[in-house]
Amino acid sequence: MSVPANPPDFMSYEQRLPAAPENVARLRHGVARFARDAGASDRLGRKVALAVSEACTNAVVHAYQRGPAGSVAVRATRRGGWLCVEVADEGAGVRPRSESPGVGLGTPLMAILADRLEIDDNPAGHGTLVRLTFGL
């Protein structure tokens, strides 16, 4: 697949779906398409897709353990030579790992794939915000 000749300097994309395992692939594919349109190489597009898949999977598995399932929102922007992807949920927020299921490889993998990884409480008041930044 080829990189678009002259993508605009600013582009954005957003998708929100229920936090369910079957929606992780839809969110991943949507961001991968956006990354290609924004000028990402095939290799970078695969890195973006894998990192977003890990962030979405974390939201599905961990965010809503103690209450009704909510949603996962993915927002991506291209500004100049950077692609920033945010994955947000409105679940339990960032908690210590001791009570969290899973093998714990998602966050280290995201840190390897992205040029910058930030994980914070969601500024909306509850939940988690994962911000992944990639150089184009």
Coordinates of N, CA and C in Angstrom, one line a residue:
M1 N 0.8 -1.2 0.0 CA 0.0 0.0 0.0 C 0.9 1.2 0.0
S2 N 0.5 2.3 -0.7 CA 1.3 3.5 -0.8 C 0.9 4.5 0.2
V3 N 1.8 5.4 0.5 CA 1.5 6.6 1.4 C 0.9 7.7 0.5
P4 N -0.2 8.3 0.9 CA -0.8 9.4 0.2 C 0.3 10.5 -0.2
A5 N 0.2 11.1 -1.4 CA 1.3 12.0 -1.8 C 1.4 13.2 -0.9
N6 N 0.3 13.9 -0.6 CA 0.3 15.1 0.2 C -0.8 15.1 1.2
P7 N -0.8 14.4 2.3 CA -1.9 14.4 3.2 C -1.9 15.8 3.8
P8 N -3.1 16.3 4.2 CA -3.2 17.6 4.9 C -2.4 17.7 6.1
D9 N -2.0 18.9 6.5 CA -1.2 19.0 7.7 C -2.0 18.7 9.0
F10 N -3.3 18.8 9.0 CA -4.1 18.5 10.1 C -5.3 17.6 9.6
M11 N -5.4 16.5 10.3 CA -6.5 15.5 10.1 C -7.0 15.0 11.4
S12 N -8.3 14.6 11.5 CA -8.7 14.0 12.7 C -9.7 12.8 12.4
Y13 N -9.9 12.0 13.4 CA -10.7 10.8 13.3 C -11.2 10.5 14.7
E14 N -12.5 10.0 14.8 CA -13.0 9.6 16.1 C -14.0 8.5 15.9
Q15 N -14.0 7.5 16.8 CA -15.0 6.4 16.8 C -15.2 6.0 18.3
R16 N -16.4 5.8 18.6 CA -16.8 5.3 20.0 C -17.7 4.1 19.8
L17 N -17.3 3.0 20.5 CA -18.1 1.7 20.4 C -18.2 1.2 21.8
P18 N -19.2 0.3 22.0 CA -19.3 -0.4 23.3 C -18.0 -1.2 23.6
A19 N -17.7 -1.2 24.9 CA -16.4 -1.9 25.3 C -16.7 -3.4 25.3
A20 N -16.6 -4.0 24.1 CA -16.8 -5.4 23.9 C -15.7 -6.0 23.1
P21 N -15.3 -7.3 23.4 CA -14.2 -7.8 22.6 C -14.3 -7.8 21.1
E22 N -15.6 -8.0 20.6 CA -15.8 -8.0 19.2 C -15.6 -6.6 18.5
N23 N -15.5 -5.5 19.3 CA -15.3 -4.2 18.8 C -13.9 -3.8 18.7
V24 N -13.0 -4.5 19.4 CA -11.5 -4.1 19.3 C -11.0 -4.1 17.9
A25 N -11.4 -5.1 17.1 CA -10.9 -5.2 15.7 C -11.5 -4.0 14.9
R26 N -12.7 -3.6 15.1 CA -13.3 -2.5 14.4 C -12.6 -1.2 14.7
L27 N -12.3 -1.0 16.0 CA -11.5 0.2 16.4 C -10.1 0.2 15.8
R28 N -9.5 -0.9 15.9 CA -8.1 -1.1 15.3 C -8.1 -0.8 13.8
H29 N -9.0 -1.4 13.1 CA -9.0 -1.2 11.6 C -9.3 0.3 11.3
G30 N -10.2 0.9 12.0 CA -10.5 2.3 11.7 C -9.3 3.2 11.9
V31 N -8.6 3.0 13.0 CA -7.4 3.8 13.2 C -6.3 3.5 12.2
A32 N -6.1 2.2 11.8 CA -5.1 1.9 10.8 C -5.4 2.5 9.5
R33 N -6.7 2.6 9.1 CA -7.1 3.3 7.9 C -6.8 4.8 8.0
F34 N -7.1 5.4 9.1 CA -6.8 6.8 9.3 C -5.3 7.0 9.2
A35 N -4.5 6.2 9.9 CA -3.0 6.3 9.9 C -2.5 6.3 8.4
R36 N -3.0 5.4 7.6 CA -2.6 5.3 6.2 C -2.9 6.6 5.5
D37 N -4.2 7.1 5.7 CA -4.6 8.3 5.1 C -3.8 9.5 5.5
A38 N -3.3 9.5 6.8 CA -2.5 10.6 7.3 C -1.1 10.5 6.9
G39 N -0.7 9.5 6.1 CA 0.7 9.5 5.6 C 1.6 8.5 6.3
A40 N 1.1 7.6 7.1 CA 1.9 6.6 7.8 C 2.3 5.5 6.8
S41 N 3.6 5.1 6.9 CA 4.0 4.0 6.1 C 3.3 2.7 6.5
D42 N 3.4 1.7 5.7 CA 2.8 0.4 6.1 C 3.3 -0.1 7.4
R43 N 4.6 0.0 7.6 CA 5.2 -0.5 8.8 C 4.7 0.3 10.0
L44 N 4.7 1.6 9.9 CA 4.1 2.4 11.0 C 2.7 2.2 11.2
G45 N 1.9 2.0 10.1 CA 0.5 1.7 10.3 C 0.2 0.4 11.1
R46 N 1.1 -0.6 10.9 CA 1.0 -1.8 11.7 C 1.3 -1.6 13.1
K47 N 2.3 -0.8 13.4 CA 2.7 -0.4 14.8 C 1.5 0.3 15.5
V48 N 0.9 1.3 14.8 CA -0.2 2.0 15.3 C -1.4 1.1 15.6
A49 N -1.7 0.2 14.6 CA -2.8 -0.7 14.8 C -2.6 -1.6 16.0
L50 N -1.4 -2.2 16.2 CA -1.1 -3.1 17.3 C -1.2 -2.3 18.6
A51 N -0.6 -1.1 18.7 CA -0.7 -0.4 20.0 C -2.1 0.0 20.3
V52 N -2.9 0.4 19.3 CA -4.3 0.8 19.6 C -5.1 -0.5 20.0
S53 N -4.8 -1.6 19.4 CA -5.5 -2.9 19.8 C -5.2 -3.2 21.2
E54 N -3.9 -3.0 21.7 CA -3.6 -3.3 23.1 C -4.3 -2.3 24.0
A55 N -4.4 -1.0 23.7 CA -5.1 -0.1 24.5 C -6.6 -0.4 24.6
C56 N -7.2 -0.7 23.5 CA -8.6 -1.0 23.4 C -8.9 -2.3 24.2
T57 N -8.0 -3.3 24.1 CA -8.2 -4.5 24.8 C -8.1 -4.3 26.3
N58 N -7.1 -3.5 26.7 CA -7.1 -3.1 28.1 C -8.4 -2.5 28.6
A59 N -8.9 -1.6 27.8 CA -10.2 -1.0 28.3 C -11.3 -2.0 28.4
V60 N -11.4 -2.9 27.4 CA -12.4 -3.9 27.4 C -12.3 -4.8 28.6
V61 N -11.1 -5.2 28.9 CA -10.8 -6.2 30.0 C -10.8 -5.6 31.4
H62 N -10.3 -4.4 31.5 CA -10.1 -3.8 32.9 C -11.0 -2.7 33.3
A63 N -11.5 -1.9 32.3 CA -12.2 -0.7 32.7 C -13.6 -0.9 33.4
Y64 N -14.3 -1.9 33.0 CA -15.7 -2.0 33.5 C -15.9 -3.3 34.4
Q65 N -14.9 -3.7 35.1 CA -15.0 -4.9 35.9 C -16.0 -4.8 37.0
R66 N -16.1 -3.6 37.5 CA -17.0 -3.5 38.7 C -18.3 -2.8 38.4
G67 N -18.7 -2.7 37.2 CA -20.0 -2.1 36.9 C -20.4 -2.4 35.5
P68 N -21.5 -1.8 35.1 CA -22.0 -2.1 33.7 C -20.9 -1.7 32.7
A69 N -20.9 -2.4 31.6 CA -20.0 -2.1 30.5 C -20.3 -0.7 29.9
G70 N -19.3 0.0 29.5 CA -19.5 1.3 28.9 C -18.9 1.3 27.5
S71 N -18.3 2.3 27.1 CA -17.8 2.4 25.8 C -16.2 2.7 25.8
V72 N -15.7 2.5 24.6 CA -14.3 2.9 24.4 C -14.3 3.9 23.2
A73 N -13.6 5.0 23.4 CA -13.5 6.0 22.4 C -12.1 6.1 21.9
V74 N -11.9 6.2 20.6 CA -10.6 6.3 19.9 C -10.7 7.6 19.2
R75 N -9.7 8.5 19.5 CA -9.6 9.8 18.7 C -8.1 9.8 18.2
A76 N -8.0 10.2 17.0 CA -6.7 10.3 16.4 C -6.6 11.7 15.6
T77 N -5.4 12.3 15.7 CA -5.1 13.5 15.0 C -3.8 13.4 14.3
R78 N -3.7 14.1 13.2 CA -2.4 14.3 12.5 C -2.1 15.7 12.6
R79 N -1.0 16.1 13.2 CA -0.6 17.5 13.2 C 0.9 17.5 12.7
G80 N 1.1 18.1 11.6 CA 2.4 18.2 11.1 C 3.0 16.7 10.9
G81 N 4.1 16.5 11.5 CA 4.8 15.2 11.3 C 4.4 14.2 12.5
W82 N 3.3 14.4 13.2 CA 3.0 13.6 14.3 C 1.6 13.0 14.2
L83 N 1.4 11.8 14.6 CA 0.1 11.1 14.7 C -0.1 10.8 16.2
C84 N -1.2 11.4 16.7 CA -1.5 11.2 18.1 C -2.8 10.4 18.2
V85 N -2.8 9.3 18.9 CA -4.0 8.5 19.1 C -4.4 8.4 20.6
E86 N -5.6 8.7 20.9 CA -6.1 8.6 22.3 C -7.1 7.6 22.4
V87 N -7.0 6.7 23.4 CA -8.0 5.7 23.7 C -8.5 6.0 25.1
A88 N -9.8 6.2 25.2 CA -10.4 6.6 26.4 C -11.6 5.7 26.8
D89 N -11.7 5.5 28.1 CA -12.9 4.8 28.6 C -13.4 5.6 29.8
E90 N -14.5 5.2 30.3 CA -15.1 5.9 31.5 C -15.3 4.9 32.6
G91 N -14.4 4.0 32.7 CA -14.5 2.9 33.7 C -13.8 3.2 35.0
A92 N -13.2 2.3 35.6 CA -12.6 2.4 37.0 C -11.4 3.3 37.1
G93 N -10.8 3.6 36.0 CA -9.6 4.4 36.1 C -8.3 3.6 36.3
V94 N -7.2 4.3 36.4 CA -5.9 3.6 36.6 C -5.8 3.1 38.0
R95 N -5.6 1.8 38.1 CA -5.5 1.1 39.4 C -4.2 0.3 39.5
P96 N -3.7 0.0 40.7 CA -2.6 -0.8 40.8 C -2.8 -2.2 40.2
R97 N -1.8 -2.9 39.7 CA -2.0 -4.1 39.0 C -2.3 -5.3 39.9
S98 N -2.2 -5.3 41.1 CA -2.4 -6.4 42.0 C -3.7 -7.1 41.8
E99 N -4.8 -6.4 41.6 CA -6.1 -7.0 41.4 C -6.5 -7.1 39.9
S100 N -5.6 -6.8 39.0 CA -6.0 -6.8 37.6 C -5.6 -8.1 36.9
P101 N -6.5 -8.7 36.2 CA -6.2 -9.9 35.5 C -5.3 -9.6 34.2
G102 N -4.7 -10.7 33.7 CA -3.9 -10.6 32.5 C -2.4 -10.7 32.8
V103 N -1.6 -10.9 31.8 CA -0.2 -11.1 31.9 C 0.6 -9.8 32.0
G104 N 0.0 -8.7 31.7 CA 0.7 -7.4 31.9 C 1.7 -7.0 30.8
L105 N 1.5 -7.5 29.6 CA 2.4 -7.2 28.5 C 1.9 -6.0 27.6
G106 N 0.7 -5.7 27.7 CA 0.1 -4.6 26.8 C 0.8 -3.3 27.0
T107 N 0.9 -2.8 28.2 CA 1.5 -1.5 28.4 C 3.0 -1.4 27.9
P108 N 3.8 -2.4 28.3 CA 5.2 -2.4 27.8 C 5.3 -2.4 26.3
L109 N 4.4 -3.2 25.7 CA 4.3 -3.3 24.2 C 4.0 -2.0 23.6
M110 N 3.0 -1.3 24.2 CA 2.6 0.0 23.6 C 3.8 1.0 23.8
A111 N 4.5 0.9 24.9 CA 5.7 1.8 25.1 C 6.7 1.6 24.0
I112 N 6.9 0.3 23.6 CA 7.9 0.0 22.6 C 7.4 0.5 21.2
L113 N 6.2 0.3 20.9 CA 5.6 0.7 19.6 C 5.5 2.2 19.3
A114 N 5.2 2.9 20.3 CA 4.9 4.4 20.2 C 6.2 5.1 20.5
D115 N 6.3 6.3 19.9 CA 7.4 7.2 20.3 C 7.2 7.8 21.7
R116 N 5.9 7.9 22.1 CA 5.6 8.4 23.4 C 4.3 7.7 23.9
L117 N 4.3 7.3 25.1 CA 3.1 6.7 25.7 C 2.8 7.5 27.0
E118 N 1.5 7.9 27.2 CA 1.1 8.5 28.4 C -0.2 7.8 28.8
I119 N -0.3 7.5 30.1 CA -1.5 6.9 30.6 C -1.9 7.7 31.8
D120 N -3.1 8.3 31.8 CA -3.6 9.2 32.8 C -5.1 8.9 33.1
D121 N -5.5 9.5 34.2 CA -7.0 9.5 34.5 C -7.6 10.3 33.3
N122 N -8.8 9.8 32.9 CA -9.6 10.5 31.9 C -10.0 11.9 32.4
P123 N -9.7 13.0 31.7 CA -10.0 14.3 32.1 C -11.6 14.5 32.2
A124 N -12.3 13.6 31.6 CA -13.8 13.7 31.7 C -14.3 13.4 33.1
G125 N -13.4 13.0 34.0 CA -13.7 12.8 35.4 C -13.6 11.4 35.9
H126 N -13.8 10.4 35.1 CA -13.6 9.0 35.5 C -13.1 8.2 34.3
G127 N -12.4 7.1 34.6 CA -11.9 6.3 33.5 C -10.4 6.6 33.2
T128 N -9.9 6.1 32.1 CA -8.5 6.1 31.8 C -8.4 6.7 30.4
L129 N -7.3 7.4 30.2 CA -6.9 8.0 28.9 C -5.5 7.5 28.5
V130 N -5.4 6.8 27.4 CA -4.1 6.3 26.9 C -3.8 7.2 25.7
R131 N -2.6 7.9 25.7 CA -2.2 8.7 24.6 C -1.0 8.1 24.0
L132 N -1.0 7.8 22.7 CA 0.1 7.2 21.9 C 0.5 8.2 20.9
T133 N 1.8 8.5 20.8 CA 2.2 9.5 19.8 C 3.3 8.8 18.9
F134 N 3.1 9.0 17.6 CA 4.0 8.4 16.6 C 4.5 9.5 15.7
G135 N 5.8 9.4 15.4 CA 6.4 10.3 14.4 C 6.1 9.7 13.0
L136 N 5.6 10.6 12.1 CA 5.3 10.1 10.7 C 6.5 10.1 9.8

